[in-house]
Amino acid sequence: MAKSHSVNTEPAQLPTQSTDAPVCAESLVHLDNVRQVQPEVLSTEKAQRMAEFFSALSDPHRLKLLSALAPQELCVCDLAAAVKMGESAVSHQLRVLRSQRLVKYRRQGRNVYYGLADSHIAALYREVAEHLKES
Amino acid sequence: MAKSHSVNTEPAQLPTQSTDAPVCAESLVHLDNVRQVQPEVLSTEKAQRMAEFFSALSDPHRLKLLSALAPQELCVCDLAAAVKMGESAVSHQLRVLRSQRLVKYRRQGRNVYYGLADSHIAALYREVAEHLKES
DNA sequence: TTCCTGCCTGAATGGTTGTTCAGATGAGGA
DNA sequence: TCCTCATCTGAACAACCATTCAGGCAGGAA
């Protein structure tokens, strides 16, 4: 997933002391601005986790699966039929969604029923739909 | 970006008529469930657009950039310093964020100042942070 | 005009992801 | 026990993405 290459940049410290004159090796940096903003910058850890979460949502097939699960629980073979994918492919994608706790599942007989994990997902979905509408 | 391979599956029609007996070529599908859910399934088009949007957010470097832009506007070189990336890399990533209208920018003298595009982004961010907190 | 600076872009490379096929697991029924 | 069905998993290949380096472009100053 979003293990996009290496991220070895910690929030980190700057020369620590005043004078907003150009000090940085490259470019004319506004040191005061940079210092002001740095505490707000996500830690590499958190950025990584969040990136993995979004990465799970960054595939049209997985989004279709989620939209199919919005109204009700479905088992894997029903899901496959609903979004017109192979069952193996669905299974693989469901694993990704599970790993980010976007879906929950329960076994009933020989079927496994999947559903949306919680309400944040729906809220998030609406937020994005809103943003995209204003294209 | 999330142009993840080909997506050639339209919502599509099923045999159209009743009897929830197994009809599908593979597996024992619950036809009634499938039909009930199908209208809710995202169209390929919308799924694609949404996937591209999430894909823009699925990289830790870009998330760091966004978090740095949350409190205030910054020019490219300041951004680069704040998240400790090269300016070229920042520029590439900003292009991705621009393409999804996650950031806006304005030129002032020789600097280009970037900022968050709108309030949906902040709301979305909070939603996800909430979800991840409940790990 | 010429130089310098801040930013953007194109191309090449190495890592990552999604798909497919084959086989494995596990539950239910005979 | 054996068989079948629903689902999961592993491996391999093709497509995609992020990074780097090099160079290009536009604004400001002299």
Coordinates of C-alpha atoms (C1' of nucleotides) in Angstrom, one line a residue:
Chain A
M1 CA 0.0 0.0 0.0
A2 CA 1.1 3.6 0.4
K3 CA 4.5 2.5 1.6
S4 CA 5.5 4.9 -1.1
H5 CA 9.3 4.6 -1.0
S6 CA 11.2 5.9 2.0
V7 CA 10.2 8.7 4.2
N8 CA 13.1 9.7 6.4
T9 CA 12.2 13.2 7.2
E10 CA 11.3 14.0 10.8
P11 CA 9.7 17.3 11.8
A12 CA 13.2 18.2 12.9
Q13 CA 14.9 21.2 14.2
L14 CA 16.2 24.3 12.4
P15 CA 19.2 26.4 13.5
T16 CA 17.0 27.2 16.5
Q17 CA 17.8 30.9 16.7
S18 CA 16.2 34.0 15.3
T19 CA 17.3 36.3 12.4
D20 CA 15.1 35.6 9.5
A21 CA 17.8 36.2 7.1
P22 CA 18.6 33.6 4.4
V23 CA 20.5 30.8 6.2
C24 CA 19.3 27.7 4.5
A25 CA 21.8 26.2 2.0
E26 CA 19.5 26.5 -0.9
S27 CA 17.1 29.3 -1.7
L28 CA 16.0 32.3 0.2
V29 CA 13.8 30.8 2.9
H30 CA 11.6 32.8 5.3
L31 CA 12.9 31.2 8.4
D32 CA 10.3 32.7 10.7
N33 CA 7.5 31.2 8.6
V34 CA 9.1 27.9 8.5
R35 CA 9.5 27.7 12.3
Q36 CA 6.0 28.8 12.8
V37 CA 4.7 26.1 10.6
Q38 CA 6.9 23.2 11.6
P39 CA 5.1 22.1 14.8
E40 CA 1.9 21.7 12.7
V41 CA 3.6 19.4 10.2
L42 CA 2.5 15.8 10.6
S43 CA 5.0 13.4 12.0
T44 CA 6.3 10.9 9.5
E45 CA 4.6 8.1 11.4
K46 CA 1.2 9.8 11.3
A47 CA 1.6 10.8 7.7
Q48 CA 2.4 7.3 6.9
R49 CA -0.6 5.8 8.6
M50 CA -2.9 8.4 7.1
A51 CA -1.4 7.8 3.6
E52 CA -2.1 4.1 4.0
F53 CA -5.6 4.8 4.9
F54 CA -6.2 7.0 1.8
S55 CA -4.3 4.6 -0.3
A56 CA -6.9 1.9 0.5
L57 CA -9.5 4.3 -0.9
S58 CA -7.6 5.2 -4.0
D59 CA -8.9 2.4 -6.2
P60 CA -12.1 2.5 -8.2
H61 CA -12.9 -1.1 -7.6
R62 CA -12.6 -0.7 -3.8
L63 CA -14.8 2.3 -3.9
K64 CA -17.4 0.4 -5.8
L65 CA -17.2 -2.3 -3.2
L66 CA -17.7 0.2 -0.5
S67 CA -20.6 1.8 -2.2
A68 CA -22.2 -1.6 -2.6
L69 CA -21.8 -2.3 1.1
A70 CA -23.3 1.1 2.1
P71 CA -27.0 0.0 2.0
Q72 CA -26.5 -3.5 3.4
E73 CA -24.2 -6.4 4.2
L74 CA -23.3 -8.7 1.4
C75 CA -21.3 -11.9 1.0
V76 CA -18.3 -12.1 -1.2
C77 CA -20.0 -13.8 -4.2
D78 CA -22.8 -11.3 -4.1
L79 CA -20.3 -8.5 -4.0
A80 CA -18.5 -9.9 -7.0
A81 CA -21.7 -10.1 -8.9
A82 CA -22.7 -6.6 -7.9
V83 CA -19.5 -4.9 -9.1
K84 CA -18.8 -7.4 -11.8
M85 CA -15.4 -8.6 -10.6
G86 CA -13.9 -12.0 -10.1
E87 CA -14.3 -13.4 -6.6
S88 CA -10.5 -13.7 -6.2
A89 CA -10.1 -10.1 -7.1
V90 CA -12.8 -9.1 -4.7
S91 CA -11.2 -11.1 -1.9
H92 CA -7.9 -9.4 -2.5
Q93 CA -9.4 -6.0 -2.4
L94 CA -11.5 -6.8 0.7
R95 CA -8.3 -7.7 2.5
V96 CA -7.0 -4.2 1.8
L97 CA -10.2 -2.7 3.1
R98 CA -10.0 -4.9 6.1
S99 CA -6.4 -3.9 6.8
Q100 CA -7.6 -0.3 7.2
R101 CA -10.7 -1.3 9.1
L102 CA -13.0 0.2 6.5
V103 CA -15.1 -3.0 6.5
K104 CA -16.1 -5.5 9.1
Y105 CA -17.1 -9.1 8.5
R106 CA -18.8 -12.0 10.1
R107 CA -19.1 -15.6 9.1
Q108 CA -22.5 -17.3 8.7
G109 CA -22.5 -20.9 7.5
R110 CA -20.1 -21.0 4.6
N111 CA -20.6 -17.4 3.6
V112 CA -18.7 -14.4 4.9
Y113 CA -20.8 -11.2 5.2
Y114 CA -19.1 -7.9 4.8
G115 CA -20.3 -4.4 5.8
L116 CA -19.0 -0.9 6.4
A117 CA -17.0 -0.6 9.6
D118 CA -18.3 2.6 11.1
S119 CA -20.0 5.9 10.5
H120 CA -16.8 7.9 9.8
I121 CA -16.6 6.1 6.5
A122 CA -20.0 7.4 5.4
A123 CA -19.3 10.9 6.6
L124 CA -16.0 10.9 4.8
Y125 CA -17.7 9.7 1.6
R126 CA -20.1 12.6 1.8
E127 CA -17.4 15.1 2.4
V128 CA -15.5 14.0 -0.8
A129 CA -18.6 13.8 -2.9
E130 CA -19.3 17.4 -1.9
H131 CA -15.8 18.5 -2.9
L132 CA -16.0 16.7 -6.2
K133 CA -19.4 18.2 -7.0
E134 CA -17.9 21.7 -6.9
S135 CA -15.7 20.8 -9.8
Chain B
M1 CA -2.4 8.4 -10.3
A2 CA -5.1 6.0 -9.4
K3 CA -5.6 5.1 -13.0
S4 CA -5.3 1.6 -11.6
H5 CA -5.5 -0.5 -14.7
S6 CA -8.7 -0.8 -16.7
V7 CA -12.1 -0.4 -15.2
N8 CA -14.6 -1.6 -17.8
T9 CA -17.4 -2.6 -15.5
E10 CA -20.6 -0.6 -15.7
P11 CA -23.3 -0.9 -13.1
A12 CA -25.0 -3.1 -15.7
Q13 CA -28.1 -5.2 -15.8
L14 CA -28.8 -8.6 -14.5
P15 CA -31.3 -11.1 -16.0
T16 CA -33.9 -8.6 -15.0
Q17 CA -36.4 -11.0 -13.6
S18 CA -37.1 -12.5 -10.2
T19 CA -36.5 -16.0 -8.7
D20 CA -33.6 -15.8 -6.4
A21 CA -32.3 -19.2 -7.4
P22 CA -28.7 -19.6 -8.4
V23 CA -28.4 -18.4 -11.9
C24 CA -25.0 -16.8 -12.1
A25 CA -22.4 -18.8 -13.9
E26 CA -20.1 -19.1 -10.8
S27 CA -21.2 -19.5 -7.2
L28 CA -24.5 -19.4 -5.6
V29 CA -25.4 -15.8 -5.8
H30 CA -28.3 -14.2 -3.9
L31 CA -29.8 -12.5 -6.9
D32 CA -32.3 -10.4 -5.0
N33 CA -29.6 -8.8 -2.8
V34 CA -27.5 -8.1 -5.8
R35 CA -30.3 -6.3 -7.6
Q36 CA -31.2 -4.3 -4.6
V37 CA -27.7 -3.1 -4.2
Q38 CA -26.7 -2.4 -7.8
P39 CA -28.3 1.0 -8.2
E40 CA -26.2 2.1 -5.2
V41 CA -22.9 1.1 -6.8
L42 CA -20.8 4.0 -7.9
S43 CA -20.6 4.4 -11.7
T44 CA -17.1 3.7 -13.1
E45 CA -16.7 7.3 -13.9
K46 CA -17.4 8.6 -10.4
A47 CA -15.4 5.8 -8.8
Q48 CA -12.5 6.8 -11.0
R49 CA -12.7 10.5 -10.1
M50 CA -13.0 9.7 -6.4
A51 CA -10.1 7.3 -6.6
E52 CA -7.9 9.9 -8.2
F53 CA -8.9 12.3 -5.4
F54 CA -7.9 9.8 -2.7
S55 CA -4.8 8.9 -4.6
A56 CA -3.6 12.5 -4.3
L57 CA -3.9 12.1 -0.6
S58 CA -2.3 8.7 -0.4
D59 CA 1.3 9.9 -0.1
P60 CA 3.0 10.9 3.2
H61 CA 4.9 13.7 1.6
R62 CA 1.8 15.3 0.2
L63 CA 0.0 14.9 3.5
K64 CA 2.9 16.7 5.2
L65 CA 2.7 19.5 2.7
L66 CA -1.0 19.9 3.4
S67 CA -0.5 19.9 7.1
A68 CA 2.1 22.6 6.7
L69 CA -0.3 24.7 4.6
A70 CA -3.1 24.3 7.1
P71 CA -2.1 27.2 9.4
Q72 CA -0.9 29.6 6.7
E73 CA 0.1 30.2 3.1
L74 CA 3.7 29.3 2.2
C75 CA 5.9 29.6 -0.9
V76 CA 7.6 26.6 -2.4
C77 CA 11.0 27.1 -0.9
D78 CA 9.5 27.5 2.6
L79 CA 7.5 24.4 2.1
A80 CA 10.5 22.5 1.1
A81 CA 12.3 23.6 4.2
A82 CA 9.4 22.9 6.4
V83 CA 9.0 19.3 5.3
K84 CA 12.6 18.8 4.4
M85 CA 12.3 17.9 0.8
G86 CA 14.0 19.1 -2.3
E87 CA 12.2 21.9 -4.1
S88 CA 11.8 19.9 -7.3
A89 CA 10.1 17.1 -5.4
V90 CA 7.9 19.6 -3.7
S91 CA 7.0 21.1 -7.0
H92 CA 6.1 17.7 -8.4
Q93 CA 3.9 16.9 -5.4
L94 CA 2.2 20.3 -5.5
R95 CA 1.2 19.6 -9.1
V96 CA -0.6 16.5 -8.0
L97 CA -2.4 18.4 -5.2
R98 CA -3.3 21.2 -7.7
S99 CA -4.7 18.7 -10.1
Q100 CA -7.2 17.6 -7.5
R101 CA -7.8 21.2 -6.4
L102 CA -6.6 20.5 -2.9
V103 CA -4.5 23.6 -2.9
K104 CA -4.7 27.0 -4.5
Y105 CA -1.9 29.3 -5.3
R106 CA -1.1 32.9 -6.2
R107 CA 2.1 34.5 -7.5
Q108 CA 3.7 37.4 -5.6
G109 CA 6.9 38.8 -7.1
R110 CA 9.1 35.8 -7.8
N111 CA 7.4 33.6 -5.2
V112 CA 4.4 31.4 -5.6
Y113 CA 2.3 31.1 -2.4
Y114 CA 0.3 28.0 -1.8
G115 CA -2.6 27.4 0.5
L116 CA -5.4 24.9 1.2
A117 CA -8.2 25.1 -1.4
D118 CA -11.3 25.0 0.7
S119 CA -12.8 23.9 4.0
H120 CA -13.8 20.4 2.9
I121 CA -10.2 19.5 3.1
A122 CA -9.9 20.4 6.7
A123 CA -13.2 18.6 7.5
L124 CA -12.0 15.5 5.7
Y125 CA -8.7 15.6 7.6
R126 CA -10.5 15.7 10.9
E127 CA -12.8 12.8 9.9
V128 CA -9.8 10.6 9.1
A129 CA -7.8 11.6 12.2
E130 CA -10.9 10.6 14.2
H131 CA -11.1 7.2 12.5
L132 CA -7.4 6.5 13.0
K133 CA -7.5 7.5 16.6
E134 CA -9.9 4.6 17.3
S135 CA -7.3 2.1 16.2
Chain C
dT1 C1' 20.1 43.6 -22.3
dT2 C1' 22.3 40.1 -18.9
dC3 C1' 22.4 37.8 -14.6
dC4 C1' 20.3 35.6 -10.7
dT5 C1' 16.6 33.5 -8.3
dG6 C1' 12.3 30.7 -7.6
dC7 C1' 9.7 27.5 -9.6
dC8 C1' 8.3 24.2 -13.1
dT9 C1' 8.9 20.3 -16.4
dG10 C1' 10.7 16.0 -19.0
dA11 C1' 13.0 11.6 -18.9
dA12 C1' 14.9 7.5 -16.7
dT13 C1' 15.0 4.3 -13.0
dG14 C1' 13.7 1.5 -9.2
dG15 C1' 10.0 0.3 -6.1
dT16 C1' 5.0 -0.6 -5.5
dT17 C1' 0.4 -2.2 -6.8
dG18 C1' -3.4 -4.8 -9.1
dT19 C1' -4.6 -8.8 -11.6
dT20 C1' -4.7 -13.5 -12.8
dC21 C1' -4.2 -18.4 -12.1
dA22 C1' -3.4 -22.1 -9.3
dG23 C1' -3.8 -24.3 -5.1
dA24 C1' -5.1 -24.3 -0.1
dT25 C1' -8.3 -23.8 3.8
dG26 C1' -12.5 -24.6 6.3
dA27 C1' -17.5 -25.4 6.8
dG28 C1' -21.6 -28.1 5.7
dG29 C1' -23.8 -32.2 4.0
dA30 C1' -24.0 -37.2 2.7
Chain D
dT1 C1' -14.9 -40.5 5.9
dC2 C1' -15.3 -37.9 1.2
dC3 C1' -17.2 -34.3 -1.6
dT4 C1' -18.6 -29.7 -2.7
dC5 C1' -18.9 -24.9 -2.1
dA6 C1' -17.3 -20.2 -0.5
dT7 C1' -13.5 -17.8 0.4
dC8 C1' -8.7 -17.0 1.1
dT9 C1' -3.8 -17.0 -0.2
dG10 C1' 0.9 -17.1 -2.9
dA11 C1' 3.5 -16.2 -7.0
dA12 C1' 4.4 -13.9 -11.3
dC13 C1' 3.7 -10.4 -14.7
dA14 C1' 2.4 -6.0 -16.4
dA15 C1' 1.3 -1.3 -15.4
dC16 C1' 1.9 2.5 -12.6
dC17 C1' 4.0 6.0 -9.5
dA18 C1' 7.7 8.7 -6.9
dT19 C1' 12.3 10.4 -7.1
dT20 C1' 16.2 12.3 -9.1
dC21 C1' 18.8 15.0 -12.3
dA22 C1' 19.1 18.1 -15.8
dG23 C1' 17.5 21.8 -18.1
dG24 C1' 13.9 25.5 -19.1
dC25 C1' 11.1 29.6 -18.1
dA26 C1' 9.6 33.9 -16.0
dG27 C1' 10.2 37.9 -12.7
dG28 C1' 13.2 41.3 -10.7
dA29 C1' 17.4 44.0 -10.3
dA30 C1' 21.3 46.2 -12.4

